[in-house]
PDB file of C-alpha atoms and ligand atoms in Angstrom:
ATOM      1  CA  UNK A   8     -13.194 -21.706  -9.715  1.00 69.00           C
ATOM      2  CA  UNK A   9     -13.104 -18.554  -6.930  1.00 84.00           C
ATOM      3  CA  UNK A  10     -16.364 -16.865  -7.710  1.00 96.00           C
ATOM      4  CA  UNK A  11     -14.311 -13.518  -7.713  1.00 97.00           C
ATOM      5  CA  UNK A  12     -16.901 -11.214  -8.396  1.00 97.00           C
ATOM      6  CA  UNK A  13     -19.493 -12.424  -5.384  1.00 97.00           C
ATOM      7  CA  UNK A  14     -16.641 -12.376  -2.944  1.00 98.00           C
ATOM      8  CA  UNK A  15     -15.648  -8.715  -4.237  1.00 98.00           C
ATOM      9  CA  UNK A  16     -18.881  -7.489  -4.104  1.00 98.00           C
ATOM     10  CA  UNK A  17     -19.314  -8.938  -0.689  1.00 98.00           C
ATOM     11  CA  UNK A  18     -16.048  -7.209   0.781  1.00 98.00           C
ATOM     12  CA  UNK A  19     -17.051  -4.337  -1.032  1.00 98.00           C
ATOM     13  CA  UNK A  20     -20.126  -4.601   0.890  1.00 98.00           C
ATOM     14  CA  UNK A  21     -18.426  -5.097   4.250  1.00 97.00           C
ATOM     15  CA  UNK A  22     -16.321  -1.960   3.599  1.00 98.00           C
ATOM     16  CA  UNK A  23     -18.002   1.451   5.898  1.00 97.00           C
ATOM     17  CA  UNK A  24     -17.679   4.072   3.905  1.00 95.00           C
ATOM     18  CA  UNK A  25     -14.150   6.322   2.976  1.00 95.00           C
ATOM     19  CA  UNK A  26     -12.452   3.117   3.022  1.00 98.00           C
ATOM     20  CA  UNK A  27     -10.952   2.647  -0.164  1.00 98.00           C
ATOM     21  CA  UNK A  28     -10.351  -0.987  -1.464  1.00 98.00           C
ATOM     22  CA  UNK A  29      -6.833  -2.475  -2.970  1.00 98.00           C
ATOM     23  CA  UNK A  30      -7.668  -5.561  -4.846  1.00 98.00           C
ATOM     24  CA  UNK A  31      -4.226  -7.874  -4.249  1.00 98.00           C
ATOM     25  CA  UNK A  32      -3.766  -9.613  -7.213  1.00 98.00           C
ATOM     26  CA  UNK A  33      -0.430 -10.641  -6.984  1.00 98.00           C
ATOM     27  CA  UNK A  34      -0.223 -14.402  -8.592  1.00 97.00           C
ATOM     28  CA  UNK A  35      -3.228 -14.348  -9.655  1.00 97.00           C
ATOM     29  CA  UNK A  36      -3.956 -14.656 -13.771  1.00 96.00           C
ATOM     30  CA  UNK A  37      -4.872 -11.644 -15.827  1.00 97.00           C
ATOM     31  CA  UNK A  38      -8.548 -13.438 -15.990  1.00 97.00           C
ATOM     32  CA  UNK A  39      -9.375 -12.909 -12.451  1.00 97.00           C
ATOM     33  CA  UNK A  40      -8.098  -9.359 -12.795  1.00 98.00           C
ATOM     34  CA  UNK A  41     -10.675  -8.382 -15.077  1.00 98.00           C
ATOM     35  CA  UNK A  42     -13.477  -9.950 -13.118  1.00 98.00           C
ATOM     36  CA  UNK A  43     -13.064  -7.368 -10.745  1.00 98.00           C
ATOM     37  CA  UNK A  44     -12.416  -4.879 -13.310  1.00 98.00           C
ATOM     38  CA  UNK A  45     -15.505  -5.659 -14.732  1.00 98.00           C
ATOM     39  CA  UNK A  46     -17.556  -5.463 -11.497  1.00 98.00           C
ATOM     40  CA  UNK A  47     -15.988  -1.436 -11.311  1.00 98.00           C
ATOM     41  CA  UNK A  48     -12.707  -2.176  -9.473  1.00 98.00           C
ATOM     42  CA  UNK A  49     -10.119  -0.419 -10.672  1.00 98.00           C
ATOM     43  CA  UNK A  50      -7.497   0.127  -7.766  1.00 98.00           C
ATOM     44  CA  UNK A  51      -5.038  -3.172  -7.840  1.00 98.00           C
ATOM     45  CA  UNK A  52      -2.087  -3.760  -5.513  1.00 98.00           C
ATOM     46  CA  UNK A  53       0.973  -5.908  -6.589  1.00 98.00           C
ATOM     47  CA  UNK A  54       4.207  -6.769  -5.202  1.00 97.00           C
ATOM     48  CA  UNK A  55       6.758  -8.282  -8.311  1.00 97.00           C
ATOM     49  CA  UNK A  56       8.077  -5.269 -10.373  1.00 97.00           C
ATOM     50  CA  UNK A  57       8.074  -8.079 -13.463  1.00 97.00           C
ATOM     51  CA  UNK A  58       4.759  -9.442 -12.491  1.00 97.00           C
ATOM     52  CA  UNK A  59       3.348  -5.853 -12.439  1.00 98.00           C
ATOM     53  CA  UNK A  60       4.719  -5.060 -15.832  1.00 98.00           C
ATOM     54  CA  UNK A  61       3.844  -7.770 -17.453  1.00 98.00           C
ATOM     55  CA  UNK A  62      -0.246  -7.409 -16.224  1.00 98.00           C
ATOM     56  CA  UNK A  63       0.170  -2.913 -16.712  1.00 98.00           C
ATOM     57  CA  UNK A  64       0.830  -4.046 -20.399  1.00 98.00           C
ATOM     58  CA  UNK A  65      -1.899  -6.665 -21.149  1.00 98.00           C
ATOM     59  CA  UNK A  66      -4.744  -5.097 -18.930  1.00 98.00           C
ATOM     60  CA  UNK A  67      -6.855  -1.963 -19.213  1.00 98.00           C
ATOM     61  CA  UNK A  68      -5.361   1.247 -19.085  1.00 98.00           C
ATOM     62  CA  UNK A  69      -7.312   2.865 -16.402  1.00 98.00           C
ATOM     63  CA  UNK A  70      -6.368   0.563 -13.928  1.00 98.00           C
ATOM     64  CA  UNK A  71      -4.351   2.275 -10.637  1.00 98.00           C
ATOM     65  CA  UNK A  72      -1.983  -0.016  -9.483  1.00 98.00           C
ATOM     66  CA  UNK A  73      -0.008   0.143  -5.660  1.00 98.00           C
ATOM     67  CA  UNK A  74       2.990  -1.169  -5.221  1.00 98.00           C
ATOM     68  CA  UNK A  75       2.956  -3.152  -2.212  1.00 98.00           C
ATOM     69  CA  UNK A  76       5.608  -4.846  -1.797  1.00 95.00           C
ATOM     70  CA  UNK A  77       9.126  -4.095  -0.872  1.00 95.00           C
ATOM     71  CA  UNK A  78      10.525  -2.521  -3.940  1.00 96.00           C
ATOM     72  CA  UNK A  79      14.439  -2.306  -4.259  1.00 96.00           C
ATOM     73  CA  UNK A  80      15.991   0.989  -5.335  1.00 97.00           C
ATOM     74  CA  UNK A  81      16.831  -0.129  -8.743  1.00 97.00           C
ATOM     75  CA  UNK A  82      13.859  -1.329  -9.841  1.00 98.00           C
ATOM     76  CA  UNK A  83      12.513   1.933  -8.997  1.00 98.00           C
ATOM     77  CA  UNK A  84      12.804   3.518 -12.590  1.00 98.00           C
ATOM     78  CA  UNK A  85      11.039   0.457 -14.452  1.00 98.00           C
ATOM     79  CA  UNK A  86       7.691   1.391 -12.107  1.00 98.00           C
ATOM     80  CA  UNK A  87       7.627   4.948 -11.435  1.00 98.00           C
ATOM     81  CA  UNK A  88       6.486   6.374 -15.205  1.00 98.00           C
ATOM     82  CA  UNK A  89       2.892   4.523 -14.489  1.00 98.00           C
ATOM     83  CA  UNK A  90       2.223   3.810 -10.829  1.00 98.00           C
ATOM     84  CA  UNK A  91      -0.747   5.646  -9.139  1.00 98.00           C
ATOM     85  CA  UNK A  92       1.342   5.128  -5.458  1.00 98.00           C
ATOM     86  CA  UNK A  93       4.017   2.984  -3.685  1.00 98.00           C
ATOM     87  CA  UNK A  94       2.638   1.891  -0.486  1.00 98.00           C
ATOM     88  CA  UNK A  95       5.872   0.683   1.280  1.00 97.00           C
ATOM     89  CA  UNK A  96       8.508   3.569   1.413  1.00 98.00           C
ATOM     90  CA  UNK A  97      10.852   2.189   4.299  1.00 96.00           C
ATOM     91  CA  UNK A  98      14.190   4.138   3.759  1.00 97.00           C
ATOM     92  CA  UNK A  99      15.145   7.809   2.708  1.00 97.00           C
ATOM     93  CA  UNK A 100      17.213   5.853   0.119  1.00 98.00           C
ATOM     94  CA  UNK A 101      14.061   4.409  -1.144  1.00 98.00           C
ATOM     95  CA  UNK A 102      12.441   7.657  -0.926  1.00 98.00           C
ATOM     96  CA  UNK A 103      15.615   9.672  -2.553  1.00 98.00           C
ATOM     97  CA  UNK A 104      15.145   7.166  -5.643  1.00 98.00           C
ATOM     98  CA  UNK A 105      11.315   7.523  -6.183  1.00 98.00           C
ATOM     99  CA  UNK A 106      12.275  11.177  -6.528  1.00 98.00           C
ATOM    100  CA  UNK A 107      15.267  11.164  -8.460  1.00 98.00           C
ATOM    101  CA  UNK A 108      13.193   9.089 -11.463  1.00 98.00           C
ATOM    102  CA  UNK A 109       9.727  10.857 -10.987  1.00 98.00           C
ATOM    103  CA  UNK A 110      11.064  14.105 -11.826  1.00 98.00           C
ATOM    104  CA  UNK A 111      13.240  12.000 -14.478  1.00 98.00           C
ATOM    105  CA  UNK A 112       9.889  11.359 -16.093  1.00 98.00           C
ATOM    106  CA  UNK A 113       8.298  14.852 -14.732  1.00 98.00           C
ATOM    107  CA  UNK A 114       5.639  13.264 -12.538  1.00 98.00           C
ATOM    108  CA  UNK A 115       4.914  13.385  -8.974  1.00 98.00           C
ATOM    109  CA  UNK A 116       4.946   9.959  -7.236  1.00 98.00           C
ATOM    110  CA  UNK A 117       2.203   9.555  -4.373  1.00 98.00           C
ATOM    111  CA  UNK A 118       3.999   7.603  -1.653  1.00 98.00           C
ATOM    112  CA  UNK A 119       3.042   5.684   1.490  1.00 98.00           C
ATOM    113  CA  UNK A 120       5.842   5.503   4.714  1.00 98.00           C
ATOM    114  CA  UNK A 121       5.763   1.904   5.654  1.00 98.00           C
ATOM    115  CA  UNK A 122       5.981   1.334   9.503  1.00 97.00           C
ATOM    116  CA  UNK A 123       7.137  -1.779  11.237  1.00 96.00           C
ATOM    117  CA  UNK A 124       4.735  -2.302  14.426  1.00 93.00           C
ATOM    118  CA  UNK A 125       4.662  -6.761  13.962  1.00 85.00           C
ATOM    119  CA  UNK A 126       6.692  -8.452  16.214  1.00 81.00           C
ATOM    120  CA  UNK A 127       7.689 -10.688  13.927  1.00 80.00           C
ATOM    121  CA  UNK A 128      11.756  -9.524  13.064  1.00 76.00           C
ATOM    122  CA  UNK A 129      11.148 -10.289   8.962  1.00 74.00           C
ATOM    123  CA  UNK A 130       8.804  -7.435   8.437  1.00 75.00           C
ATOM    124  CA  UNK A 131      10.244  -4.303   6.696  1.00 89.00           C
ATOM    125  CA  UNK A 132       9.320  -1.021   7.502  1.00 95.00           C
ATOM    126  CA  UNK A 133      10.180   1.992  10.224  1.00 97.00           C
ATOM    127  CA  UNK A 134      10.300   2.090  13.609  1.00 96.00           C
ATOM    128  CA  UNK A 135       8.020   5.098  15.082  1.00 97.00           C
ATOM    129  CA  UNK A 136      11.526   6.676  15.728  1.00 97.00           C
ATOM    130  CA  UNK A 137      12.939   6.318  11.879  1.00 96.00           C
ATOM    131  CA  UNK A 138       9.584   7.730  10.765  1.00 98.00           C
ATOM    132  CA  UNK A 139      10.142  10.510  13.254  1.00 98.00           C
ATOM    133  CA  UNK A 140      13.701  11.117  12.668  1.00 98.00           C
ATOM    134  CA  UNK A 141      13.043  10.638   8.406  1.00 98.00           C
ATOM    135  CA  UNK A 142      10.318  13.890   8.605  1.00 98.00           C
ATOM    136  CA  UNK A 143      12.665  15.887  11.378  1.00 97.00           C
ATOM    137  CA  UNK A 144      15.527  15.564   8.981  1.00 96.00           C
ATOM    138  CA  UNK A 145      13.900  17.186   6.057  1.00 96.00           C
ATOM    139  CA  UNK A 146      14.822  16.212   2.921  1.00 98.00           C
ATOM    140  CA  UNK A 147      11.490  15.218   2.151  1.00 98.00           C
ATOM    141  CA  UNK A 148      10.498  18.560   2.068  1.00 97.00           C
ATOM    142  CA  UNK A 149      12.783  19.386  -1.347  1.00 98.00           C
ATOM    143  CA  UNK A 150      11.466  15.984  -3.266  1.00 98.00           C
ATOM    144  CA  UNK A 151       9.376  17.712  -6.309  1.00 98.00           C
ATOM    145  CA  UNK A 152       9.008  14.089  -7.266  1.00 98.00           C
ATOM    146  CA  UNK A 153       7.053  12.348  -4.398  1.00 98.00           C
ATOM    147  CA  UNK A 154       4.033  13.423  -2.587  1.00 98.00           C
ATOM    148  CA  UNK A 155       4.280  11.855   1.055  1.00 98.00           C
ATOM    149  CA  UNK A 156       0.530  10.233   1.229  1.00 98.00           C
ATOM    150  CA  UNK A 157       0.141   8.846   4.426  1.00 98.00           C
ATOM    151  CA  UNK A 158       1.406   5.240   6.407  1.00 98.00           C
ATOM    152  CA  UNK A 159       1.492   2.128   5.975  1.00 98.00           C
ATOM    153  CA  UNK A 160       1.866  -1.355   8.115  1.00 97.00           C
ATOM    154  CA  UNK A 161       0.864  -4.918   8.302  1.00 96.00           C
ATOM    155  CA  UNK A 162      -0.177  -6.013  11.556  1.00 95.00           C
ATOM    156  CA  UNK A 163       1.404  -9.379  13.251  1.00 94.00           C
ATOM    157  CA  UNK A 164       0.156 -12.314  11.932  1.00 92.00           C
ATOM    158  CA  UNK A 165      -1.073 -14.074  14.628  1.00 93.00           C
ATOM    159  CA  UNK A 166      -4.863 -15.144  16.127  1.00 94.00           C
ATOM    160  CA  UNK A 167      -4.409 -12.537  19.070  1.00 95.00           C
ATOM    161  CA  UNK A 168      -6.908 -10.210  17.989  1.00 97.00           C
ATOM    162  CA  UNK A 169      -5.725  -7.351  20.667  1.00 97.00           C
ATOM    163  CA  UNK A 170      -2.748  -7.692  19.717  1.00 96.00           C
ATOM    164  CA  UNK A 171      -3.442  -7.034  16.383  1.00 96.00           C
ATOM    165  CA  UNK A 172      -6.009  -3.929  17.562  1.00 98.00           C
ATOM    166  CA  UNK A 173      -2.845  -3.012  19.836  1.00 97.00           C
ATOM    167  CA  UNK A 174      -0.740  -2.139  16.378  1.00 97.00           C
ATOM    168  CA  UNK A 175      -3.169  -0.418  14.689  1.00 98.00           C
ATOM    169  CA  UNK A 176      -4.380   1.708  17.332  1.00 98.00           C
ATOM    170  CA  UNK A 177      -0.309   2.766  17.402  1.00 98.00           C
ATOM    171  CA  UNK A 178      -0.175   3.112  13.753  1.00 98.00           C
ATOM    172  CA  UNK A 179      -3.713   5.226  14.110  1.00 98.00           C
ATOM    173  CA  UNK A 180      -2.222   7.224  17.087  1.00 98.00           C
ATOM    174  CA  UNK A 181       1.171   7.613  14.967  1.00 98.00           C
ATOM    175  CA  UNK A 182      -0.776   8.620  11.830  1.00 98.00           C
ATOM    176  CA  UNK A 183      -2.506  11.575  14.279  1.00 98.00           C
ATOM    177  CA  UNK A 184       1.340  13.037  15.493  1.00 98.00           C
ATOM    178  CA  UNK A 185       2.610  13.321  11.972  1.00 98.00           C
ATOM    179  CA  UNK A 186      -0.528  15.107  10.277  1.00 98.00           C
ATOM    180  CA  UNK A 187      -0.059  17.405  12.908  1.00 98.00           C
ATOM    181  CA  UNK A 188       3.608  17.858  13.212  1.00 98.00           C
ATOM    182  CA  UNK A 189       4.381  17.763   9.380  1.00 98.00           C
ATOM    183  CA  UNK A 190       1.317  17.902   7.250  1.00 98.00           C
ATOM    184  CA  UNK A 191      -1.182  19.692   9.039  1.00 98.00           C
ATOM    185  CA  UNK A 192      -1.652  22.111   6.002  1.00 97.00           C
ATOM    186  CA  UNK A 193      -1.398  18.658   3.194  1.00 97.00           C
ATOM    187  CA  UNK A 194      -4.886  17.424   2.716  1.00 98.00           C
ATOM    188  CA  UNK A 195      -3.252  14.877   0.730  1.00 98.00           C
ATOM    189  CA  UNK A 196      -1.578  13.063   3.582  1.00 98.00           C
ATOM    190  CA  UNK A 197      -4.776  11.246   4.424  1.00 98.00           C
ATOM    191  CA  UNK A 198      -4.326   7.597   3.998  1.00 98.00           C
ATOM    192  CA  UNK A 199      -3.955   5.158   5.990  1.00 98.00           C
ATOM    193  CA  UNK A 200      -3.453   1.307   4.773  1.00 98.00           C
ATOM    194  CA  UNK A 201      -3.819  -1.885   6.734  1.00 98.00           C
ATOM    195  CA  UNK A 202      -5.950  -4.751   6.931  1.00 98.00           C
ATOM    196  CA  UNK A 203      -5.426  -7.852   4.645  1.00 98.00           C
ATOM    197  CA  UNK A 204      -7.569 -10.676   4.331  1.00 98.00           C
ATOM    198  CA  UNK A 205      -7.160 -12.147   7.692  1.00 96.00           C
ATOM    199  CA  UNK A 206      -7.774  -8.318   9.578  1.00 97.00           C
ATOM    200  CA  UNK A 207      -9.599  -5.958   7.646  1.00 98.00           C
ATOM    201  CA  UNK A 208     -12.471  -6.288   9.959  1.00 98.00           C
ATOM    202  CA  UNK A 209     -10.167  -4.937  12.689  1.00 98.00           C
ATOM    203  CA  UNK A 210      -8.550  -2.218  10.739  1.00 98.00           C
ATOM    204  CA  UNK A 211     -11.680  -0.968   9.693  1.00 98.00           C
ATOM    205  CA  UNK A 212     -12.078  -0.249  13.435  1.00 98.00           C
ATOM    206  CA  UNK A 213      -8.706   0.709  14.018  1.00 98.00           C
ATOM    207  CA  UNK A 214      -9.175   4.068  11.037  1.00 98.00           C
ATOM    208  CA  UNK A 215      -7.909   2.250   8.350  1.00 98.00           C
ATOM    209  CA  UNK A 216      -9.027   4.580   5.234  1.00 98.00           C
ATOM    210  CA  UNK A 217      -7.452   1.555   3.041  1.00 98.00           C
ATOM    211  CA  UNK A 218      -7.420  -2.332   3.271  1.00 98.00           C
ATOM    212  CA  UNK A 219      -5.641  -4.335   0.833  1.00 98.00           C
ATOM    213  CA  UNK A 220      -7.360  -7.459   0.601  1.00 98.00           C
ATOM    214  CA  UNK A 221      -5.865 -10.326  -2.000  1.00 98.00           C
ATOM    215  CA  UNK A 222      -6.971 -13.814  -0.628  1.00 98.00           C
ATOM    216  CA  UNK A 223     -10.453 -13.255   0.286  1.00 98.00           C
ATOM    217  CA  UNK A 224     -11.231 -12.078  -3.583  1.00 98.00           C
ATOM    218  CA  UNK A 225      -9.101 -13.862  -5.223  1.00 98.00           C
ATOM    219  CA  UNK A 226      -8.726 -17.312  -3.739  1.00 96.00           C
ATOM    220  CA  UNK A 227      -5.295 -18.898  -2.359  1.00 95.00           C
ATOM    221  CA  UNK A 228      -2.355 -17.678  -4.343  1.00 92.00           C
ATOM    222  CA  UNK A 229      -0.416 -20.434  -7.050  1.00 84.00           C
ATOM    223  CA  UNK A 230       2.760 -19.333  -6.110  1.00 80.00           C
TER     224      UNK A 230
HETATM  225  C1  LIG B 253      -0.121 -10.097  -0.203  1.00 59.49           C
HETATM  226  C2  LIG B 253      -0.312  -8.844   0.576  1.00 59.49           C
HETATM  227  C3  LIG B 253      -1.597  -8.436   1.003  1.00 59.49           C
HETATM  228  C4  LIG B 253      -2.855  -9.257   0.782  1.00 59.49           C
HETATM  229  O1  LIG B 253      -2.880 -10.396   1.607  1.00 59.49           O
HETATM  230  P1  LIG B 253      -4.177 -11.334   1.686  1.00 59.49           P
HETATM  231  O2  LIG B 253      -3.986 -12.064   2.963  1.00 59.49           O
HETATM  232  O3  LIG B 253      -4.136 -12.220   0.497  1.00 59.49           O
HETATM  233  O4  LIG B 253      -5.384 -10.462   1.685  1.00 59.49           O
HETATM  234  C5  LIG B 253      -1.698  -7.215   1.655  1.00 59.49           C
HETATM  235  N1  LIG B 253      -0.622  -6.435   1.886  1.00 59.49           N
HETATM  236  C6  LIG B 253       0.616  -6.803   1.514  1.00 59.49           C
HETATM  237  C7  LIG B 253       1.756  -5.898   1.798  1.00 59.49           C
HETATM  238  C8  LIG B 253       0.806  -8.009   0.848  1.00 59.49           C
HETATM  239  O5  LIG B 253       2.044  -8.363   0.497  1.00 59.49           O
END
């Protein structure tokens, strides 16, 4: 069996600090889960709205779990009354829903805006210019219900390491405009997640203040 706590400790290890570990544990067993737990983790990332419910009910309480994944709009309202942040905002219609049932509930939702950088055309997220053109249009600014944390991508998956650098360094760069241009004053927009199993080590040069990292703690996924 994947020796969960030596490999967590070791990418804990690897990790400089102010970068802030997700453990993935999407389809992986409650078990494994509270290895880590156990060890002090306590931030989890998941992807499955049912899969997430199911492990927010049987696990500990003080757990923070990150949606990851791409959520549709209406599974929004099953998620929102207990997750610590959805990492992968990529519409305004997205967005408009993670308001509408935060304030529903009366909490403030911390968000992530997801961008797409990969080459590869499945990938979800924003273009640098539907980021831009999302924050320019201002809605965002009346949400009472979500709190606009920072960005989000997942590099190409490919063995090119500079091209993997290469999207990054834009989502780094990108991360630098919009503090400036919309959040100077929010020292809550702050984050910024990539690196997965196969990267980490780059994004941790590339300013990533959060990896999520599934595989290399967890073993191969059972799907
Ligand atoms: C599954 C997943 C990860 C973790 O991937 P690993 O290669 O197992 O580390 C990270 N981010 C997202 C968005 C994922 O879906």
């Amino acid at each position: 069996m994947t020796d969960v706590k030596k490999n967590l400790h070791r990418v804990l290890d690897s990790l400089p600090q102010g970068v802030q570990l997700v453990a993935i544990s999407k389809f992986h067993p409650n078990e494994q889960i509270l290895a880590a737990y156990e060890e002090g983790q306590r931030v989890f990332g998941e992807s499955h709205e049912q899969e997430l419910k199911l492990k927010h009910e049987t696990l500990p309480s003080d757990i923070q779990w990150h949606f990851i994944g791409h959520l549709q709009t209406n599974k929004v309202k099953y998620i929102v009354p207990y997750i610590t942040m959805i990492e992968a905002v990529d519409s305004l219609k997205l967005l408009r829903e993670i308001n509408k049932q935060s304030v529903k509930v009366g909490r403030v939702t911390d968000v992530l805006l997801e961008l797409h950088l990969a080459e590869e055309a499945t990938k979800y997220g924003l273009t640098l210019d539907d980021c831009r053109q999302l924050l320019d249009e201002g809605e965002w600014r009346e949400m009472a219900g979500v709190r606009i944390c920072g960005l989000m991508m997942m590099a190409s998956n490919v063995d090119d390491e500079s091209q993997i650098r290469k999207e990054m360094l834009t989502a780094a760069d990108f991360f630098d405009e919009v503090k400036a241009h919309y959040f100077a004053d929010k020292e809550y927009f702050q984050h910024r997640s990539w690196g997965m199993s196969d990267d980490y080590p780059i994004a941790v040069e590339c300013r990533s203040t959060m990896v999520r990292i599934g595989t290399t703690i967890f073993g191969e996924r059972q799907y």
